[in-house]
Steps between C-alpha positions, in 0.01 A plus 500: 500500500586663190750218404189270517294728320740554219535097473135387499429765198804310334374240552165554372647586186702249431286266584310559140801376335624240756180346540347501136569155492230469729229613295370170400357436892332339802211364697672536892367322770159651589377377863261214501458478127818383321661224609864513548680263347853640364759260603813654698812470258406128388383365132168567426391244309349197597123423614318742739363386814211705639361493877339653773651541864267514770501518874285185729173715467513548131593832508735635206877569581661794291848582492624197557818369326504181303783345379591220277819302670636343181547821388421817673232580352315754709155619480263733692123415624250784387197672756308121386820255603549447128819423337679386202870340482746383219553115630783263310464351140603194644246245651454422879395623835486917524625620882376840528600724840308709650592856676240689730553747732353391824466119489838240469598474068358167380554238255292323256524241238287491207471186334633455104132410397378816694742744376188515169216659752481794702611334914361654758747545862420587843741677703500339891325769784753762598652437864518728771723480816588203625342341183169596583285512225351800382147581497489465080199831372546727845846516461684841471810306486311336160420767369822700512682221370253500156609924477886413586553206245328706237742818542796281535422330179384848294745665231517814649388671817148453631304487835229214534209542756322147495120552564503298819810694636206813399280364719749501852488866488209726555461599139193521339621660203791480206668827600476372901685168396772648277615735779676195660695442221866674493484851318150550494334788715108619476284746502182545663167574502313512802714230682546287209764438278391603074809619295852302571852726409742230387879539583378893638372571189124696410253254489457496115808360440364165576302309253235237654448216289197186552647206357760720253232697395515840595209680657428876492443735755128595655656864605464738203793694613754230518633189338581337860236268517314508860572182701238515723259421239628122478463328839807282599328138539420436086877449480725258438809669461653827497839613341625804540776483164785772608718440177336425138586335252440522140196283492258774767341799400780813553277711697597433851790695614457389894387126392247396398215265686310216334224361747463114375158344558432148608490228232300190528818294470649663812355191684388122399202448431246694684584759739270753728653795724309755669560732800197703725527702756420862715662769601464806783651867363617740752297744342286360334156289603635223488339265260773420224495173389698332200473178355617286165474185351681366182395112346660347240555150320637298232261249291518313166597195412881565602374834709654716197205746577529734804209766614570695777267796686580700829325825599571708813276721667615804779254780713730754708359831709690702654538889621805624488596838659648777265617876539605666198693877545597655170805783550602774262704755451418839681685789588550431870636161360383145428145505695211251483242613285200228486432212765240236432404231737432218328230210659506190260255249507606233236366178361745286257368248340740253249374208307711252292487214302768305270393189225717313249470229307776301397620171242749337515480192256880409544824672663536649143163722509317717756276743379284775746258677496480755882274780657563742790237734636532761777302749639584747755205717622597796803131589624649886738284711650731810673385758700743876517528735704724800368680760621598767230772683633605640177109695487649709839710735551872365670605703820825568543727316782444180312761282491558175265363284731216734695274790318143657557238606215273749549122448246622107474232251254364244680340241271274126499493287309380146354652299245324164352748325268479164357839383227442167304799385398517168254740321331475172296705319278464188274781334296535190302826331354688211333805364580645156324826350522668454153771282520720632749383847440171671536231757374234652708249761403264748771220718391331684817282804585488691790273804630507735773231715620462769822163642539379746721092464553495722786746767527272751725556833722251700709698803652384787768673750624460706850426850506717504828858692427699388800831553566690191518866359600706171407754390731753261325694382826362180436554451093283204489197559696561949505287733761198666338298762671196394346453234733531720780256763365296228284337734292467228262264342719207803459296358246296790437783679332544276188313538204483329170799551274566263243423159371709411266538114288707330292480200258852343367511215280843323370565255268829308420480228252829262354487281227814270488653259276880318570670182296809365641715217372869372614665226319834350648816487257789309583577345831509828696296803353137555494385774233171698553240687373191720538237749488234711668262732358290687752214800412400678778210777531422719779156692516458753828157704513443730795184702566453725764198708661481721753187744631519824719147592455252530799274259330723254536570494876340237726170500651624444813726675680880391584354382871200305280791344272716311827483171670525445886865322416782697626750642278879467600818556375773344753412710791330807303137499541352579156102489643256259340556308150299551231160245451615312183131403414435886514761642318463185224150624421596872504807444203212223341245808508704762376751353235325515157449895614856564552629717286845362306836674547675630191798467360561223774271242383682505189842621551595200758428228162679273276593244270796311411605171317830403514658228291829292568683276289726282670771232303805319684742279451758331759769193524523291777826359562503186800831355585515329827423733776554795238143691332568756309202744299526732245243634333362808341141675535331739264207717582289710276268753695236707320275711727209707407336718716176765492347730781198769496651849505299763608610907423447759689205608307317154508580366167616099565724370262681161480915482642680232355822320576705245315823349595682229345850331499707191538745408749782166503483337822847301506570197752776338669395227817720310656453219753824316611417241763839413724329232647104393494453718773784767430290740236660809318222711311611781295388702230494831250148600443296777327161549539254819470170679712276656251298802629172488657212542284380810630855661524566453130102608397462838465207536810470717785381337845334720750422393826377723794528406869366759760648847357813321365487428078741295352538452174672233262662549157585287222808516285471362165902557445614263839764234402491182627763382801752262372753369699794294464542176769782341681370256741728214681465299822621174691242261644572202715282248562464337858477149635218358568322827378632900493664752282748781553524725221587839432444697171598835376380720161594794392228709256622743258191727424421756160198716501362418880160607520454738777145704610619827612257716692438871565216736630370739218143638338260280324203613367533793671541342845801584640694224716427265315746207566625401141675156363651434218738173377856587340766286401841505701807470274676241662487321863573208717383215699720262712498258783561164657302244653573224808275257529524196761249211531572246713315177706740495807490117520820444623375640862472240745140406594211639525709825301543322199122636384650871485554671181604816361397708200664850504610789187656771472480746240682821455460757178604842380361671206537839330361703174665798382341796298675702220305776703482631861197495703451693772943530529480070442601357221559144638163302697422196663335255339131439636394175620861399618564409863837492590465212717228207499555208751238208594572304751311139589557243751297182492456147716386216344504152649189211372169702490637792635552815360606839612623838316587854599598744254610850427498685213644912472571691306694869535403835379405568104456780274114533387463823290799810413395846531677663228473836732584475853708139560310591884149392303720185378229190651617160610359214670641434850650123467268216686542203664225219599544222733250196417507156668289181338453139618341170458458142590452210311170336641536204231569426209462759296313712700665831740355779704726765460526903666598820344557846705595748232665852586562393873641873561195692338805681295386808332525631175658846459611756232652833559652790328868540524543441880287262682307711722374690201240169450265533242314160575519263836247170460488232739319161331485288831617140559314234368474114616381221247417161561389157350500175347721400202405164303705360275416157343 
């Protein structure tokens, strides 16, 4: 590993010289908008002929591979079918070949007196076994095929999810759908999937891109931008880009994720699509429903206009189970020290809508304009019981898995809170052909926002003192004595506590402007150019409140404040819930009196704006089945920060930050195809993970949960993560339709960003559970991944509908400190599973179609104690079965089936050793069903 090391930093810097020649750069292929049109190793001169390559319904076929037989020519179809070829000087009849994974290669001729106008072809249905045709719009088999020809035809190496393959899985989200792809694991809230770790890697080393454009992040404590905000079904395409090259931004380490929305020029003429349906929850009430619709068409008097509009609309409740058991350090040993019992009931609530506009006078011009809205609203009402052990006294005999407390803390309460998270973009752009080159020009905006209009506690406490056990025989579902003696049940014991709110409001704004430009010299070398300027600004205010007084507890009593629902937590009976209606109009009543907590209303704020100045430049070399890139990225970064600081005394002043530097970003991609279906990808990277805004600000975070306080610092002096790349990999492509692949990288990390914790006095409470972020001097990430898709056609009969879509992916990673925590010196990285496999057999044959899948993942590191590598927490690795179907009814039209979590799989983290489990959730199986139209 140190071989490699020393090589890729060699490289790196000699790159600056080697590549300088580079500098005068590129406008690369960018999915769905440029069309491809560099010819393999042939002359380019002569007239360009421009088309579109459809399938019988009108729908556009990307990826596929046009050639020119006179002379080689090759060319690639964009997301809209487009493409542009080099044809002959000399007069006559053009024969042009076509290649498409899935469906037998074609040819066509175009006429001499045609070869002046744009032609328009139509590639013949795809068969099936024993030539029967396939059912053209329900087809998985379709839909892979548009993913594979579009990854067999890329640069360098990317993953392609096609929006109808989305729609065969259970997914009703981005993160849910990207979890199929190879490499890419999830984490969860609730059930569903929200952040995505890339390759093993933290979820902020990901960029997430609309349409090129990236789009900041709704969390104020992270850059990773939360998935479950964008539902899956206002998609056309997702790419998952696991190698850069010059012409993307530099900030995605793991790869980096552009979600491409539908165009109107996806299909002739007028389209419609929609999808309804209803589902049942395990533990939830069981009225989800979900439904979308998207409409587009093309008008004008040579339909160079295109308006397209699709919105999608989802309603889940559910009730998950959760047990929370915090453990510490105490002298007998590691003991639990806080249990809360955690009954969720949850309303989530996402609405979506995409536009564009689009002209198109001639192949030469197309000019956009595009909107994406999304709104994510989680509606949680959560009623706690808590047992305090930490407030009693431990008897001895205790052992690490059994103990007794003598004065225990038994605690209720309610929790009403309601997070509105929003993100929309807009973006318009140019882009016109000159000559055999071309220019195109973006200008875009994009805001995030996560409110918090309720954010509301009511707390009592009993006056009872019991003395309690814990039994942890059973590490997921423990023995508690409480349920035995079920003190917690005497109402008359509890009195009025606490209530306690909190208002947080986050904005995250991006203006961005790019210019691109590539202009072909010579017969085989394309040179390129570009820019991106992007200002970003960050504004976090936090108020809290929070009243002891006797004035301010409830009229009624605890008893006068429940419902006659039943309270459960798996099998622990928690007594009655809370009356929502009741305690609504009790935080309504007594809010505006509520007295506000200092320093943390303040101390928890911020502000940043961040500015990056992006140039690059690249060559393109094509000879026959030989690509070869190099290029060269620059990236200014200034970053200017501010946070209230309040002294001991009271006085608030004003903490600044600034950081600023420049960093060279060389590139080397190679892509040797043996054969059209024989692909070598490799390539020497570098790319960088700035900090997290509130890392880098200088802000304290306090956040209080039962007796336990954490608190979060900034650090204006973190570095940002660069790392230097070496990715390579072999695909083969399969007859009639499959790949095999398998790819390795190797990541050669400075200044990792690690969040070391440890338990120490804040404010005077001692404890206190503190985090700060530090940089790692050096570190590592590696891996391969096996991937095999495959429709088993050659199986006799009725067998020839089976298919296979399996991966594989196995990583190691490692930071190491200058310094020693806690004896280590040398840590995990968090976020990185070892292993990752999903596994997928299907059966399609005419209208039918049927899919199980399974997706898991193995054990990852979630936070470092910096004192006791016992209190290290991880979350236990997951795996979900799911199963969909459908059936084509006509035309057109399916009914389709979706059972979700089949094996009500929990979700668990522990501390060191698995039975120490800190939290154990069970979400429930869910079963969805409906009516797709497409038209």
């Amino acid at each position: 590993m140190h071989a490699i090391r020393f090589g890729i930093r060699g490289f790196a810097g000699a790159s600056l010289i080697a590549l300088g020649f580079a500098a005068s750069p590129v406008l690369a292929k960018v999915p769905g908008e440029m069309p491809a049109g560099a010819p393999a190793g042939v002359p380019v001169s002569g007239p360009i002929l421009s088309g579109r390559l459809y399938d019988a319904t009108g729908v556009a076929l990307p990826g596929a591979r046009v050639t020119v037989e006179e002379t080689e020519a090759q060319a690639t179809t964009n997301l809209q079918g487009a493409f542009s070829i080099v044809t002959p000087d000399e007069a006559g009849d053009v024969t042009l070949r076509i290649d498409y994974l899935g469906r037998a290669s074609v040819t066509h001729v175009v006429p001499a007196a045609d070869r002046g106008r744009p032609v328009v072809l139509t590639m013949p249905p795809a068969a099936g076994p024993d030539h029967e045709v396939v059912v053209t719009g329900a087809s998985l088999l379709d839909n892979t095929a548009r993913a594979l020809n579009q990854q067999r035809t890329a640069d360098n190496t990317v993953t392609i999810i096609s929006s109808d393959a989305i729609g065969r899985f259970p997914d009703p989200n981005i993160a849910e759908a990207l979890q199929r792809a190879p490499g890419v694991g999830i984490e969860r809230d609730q059930g569903e999937g929200r952040y995505i770790n890339v390759r093993g890697a933290p979820s902020e080393w990901s960029a997430v891109s609309v349409d090129g454009i990236q789009i900041p992040s709704v969390d104020p404590t992270t850059r990773a931008v939360d998935l479950d905000t964008l539902p899956s079904d206002i998609v056309a395409n997702l790419e998952v880009t696991k190698s850069l090259l010059p012409y993307q931004d530099a900030d995605s380490i793991a790869g980096a994720v552009n979600i491409t929305t539908r165009s109107p020029f996806d299909r002739k003429g007028f389209a419609l699509t929609g999808m309804a349906g209803a589902s049942y929850n395990q533990y939830g009430k069981g009225s989800d429903y979900r439904g979308s619709a998207a409409v587009s068409d093309t008008f004008g008097p040579d339909r160079q206009f295109g308006l397209l509009l699709s919105g999608s609309y989802s309603m889940t409740h559910r009730r998950p189970d959760n047990v929370e058991n915090t453990w510490s350090q105490t002298p007998a040993g590691l003991r639990v020290t806080e249990t809360l019992f955690k009954d969720y009931d949850t309303k989530r609530q996402r609405i979506a809508g995409t536009g564009a506009f689009e002209w198109r006078p001639s192949d030469r011009t197309h000019a956009w304009v595009r909107g994406t809205y999304a709104r994510f609203e989680d509606d949680e009402y959560r009623d706690r019981i808590g047992i305090l052990w930490s407030e009693g006294t431990l008897l001895s005999g205790s052992t690490d898995r059994a103990a007794t407390y003598r004065n225990t803390r038994i605690e209720k309460q309610v929790r009403h809170r309601k997070q509105v998270n929003e993100i929309w973009s807009a973006t318009a752009g140019i882009e016109q052909r000159l000559g055999e080159g071309a220019i195109r020009a973006d200008v875009a905006y994009s805001e995030s926002s996560q409110t918090y209009p309720r954010r509301d506690e009511l707390l009592f406490r009993s006056s009872l003192r019991p003395t309690l056990s814990y039994d942890f025989s059973d590490s997921d579902l423990p023995g508690y004595s409480l349920f035995s003696s079920k003190e917690h049940l005497q109402l008359g014991t509890y009195s009025f506590r606490e209530n306690a709110y909190r208002s947080n409001t986050t904005k995250n704004d991006e203006f961005t402007v790019a210019v691109r430009s590539d202009l072909p010299v010579g017969d085989l070398v394309t040179f390129s150019t570009g820019g991106k300027y992007r200002a970003r600004h960050i504004n976090a205010d936090e108020e809290r409140f929070r009243d002891r007084r006797s004035s301010a507890a409830p009229s009624q009593s605890l008893a006068g404040l429940l419902s006659d629902q039943e309270s459960r937590n798996f099998g622990y009976d928690l007594g009655q819930r809370f009356g929502t209606g009741l305690v609504d109009a009790y935080f309504d009543a007594t809010k505006a009196a509520s007295e506000r907590r200092l320093p943390q209303s303040l101390t928890a704020d911020y502000t940043a704006e961040e500015k990056i100045l992006g140039l690059f430049g690249m060559a393109k070399y094509v000879k026959d089945g030989t690509t070869l890139i190099a290029g060269l990225r620059v990236e200014t970064t200034d970053f200017e920060s501010s946070a209230p600081s309040v002294s001991r005394t009271g006085a608030v002043t004003t903490a600044r930050g600034h950081n600023g530097y420049a960093d060279v970003f060389p590139n080397l991609t190679l892509r040797q195809a043996f054969t059209p279906n024989l692909i070598l990808r490799t390539a020497l990277s570098r790319a960088i993970n700035r900090p997290n805004f509130p890392q880098i600000a200088p802000r304290v975070l306090e956040t209080t949960e039962g007796n336990t306080v954490r608190v979060e610092f900034g650090n204006p002096d973190l570095k940002p993560t660069l790392s230097n790349n070496v990715d390579a990999g072999l695909e083969y492509y399969i007859r009639p339709l499959g790949v095999i692949s398998v790819n390795g990288f190797y990541k050669d990390l400075s200044d990792y960003r690690y969040t070391l914790t440890s338990t120490g006095v804040y404010n005077g409470v001692g404890g206190a559970i503190l985090s700060r972020p530090v940089n790692a001097r050096r570190g590592e990430l590696y891996g391969v991944e096996l991937n095999w898709q495959q429709q088993l056609s050659f199986l006799p009969g009725v067998l020839g509908g089976l298919g296979v879509f399996a991966n594989y992916t196995y990583t190691k990673g490692s930071a190491r400190f200058d310094g020693s925590y806690a004896g280590r010196s040398r840590f995990a990285l968090p976020g990185q599973s070892t292993h990752m496999w999903n596994a997928s057999v299907f059966y399609e044959r005419g209208p039918v179609n049927l899919r199980v899948a399974y997706t898991k993942r193995s054990d990852y590191l979630d936070e470092i104690n910096a004192d006791n590598p016992a209190l290290d927490l991880y979350w236990e690795g997951r795996g979900q079965l799911d199963v969909t179907g459908s059936v084509q009814l006509a035309r057109g039209i399916n009914l389709f089936a979706e059972g979700k979590n089949l094996t009500n799989t929990p979700g668990v983290r522990y501390f060191g050793q698995r039975y120490r489990t800190y939290e154990y959730e069970k979400f429930g199986y869910t079963v969805f069903g409906g009516v797709r139209v497409k038209l």
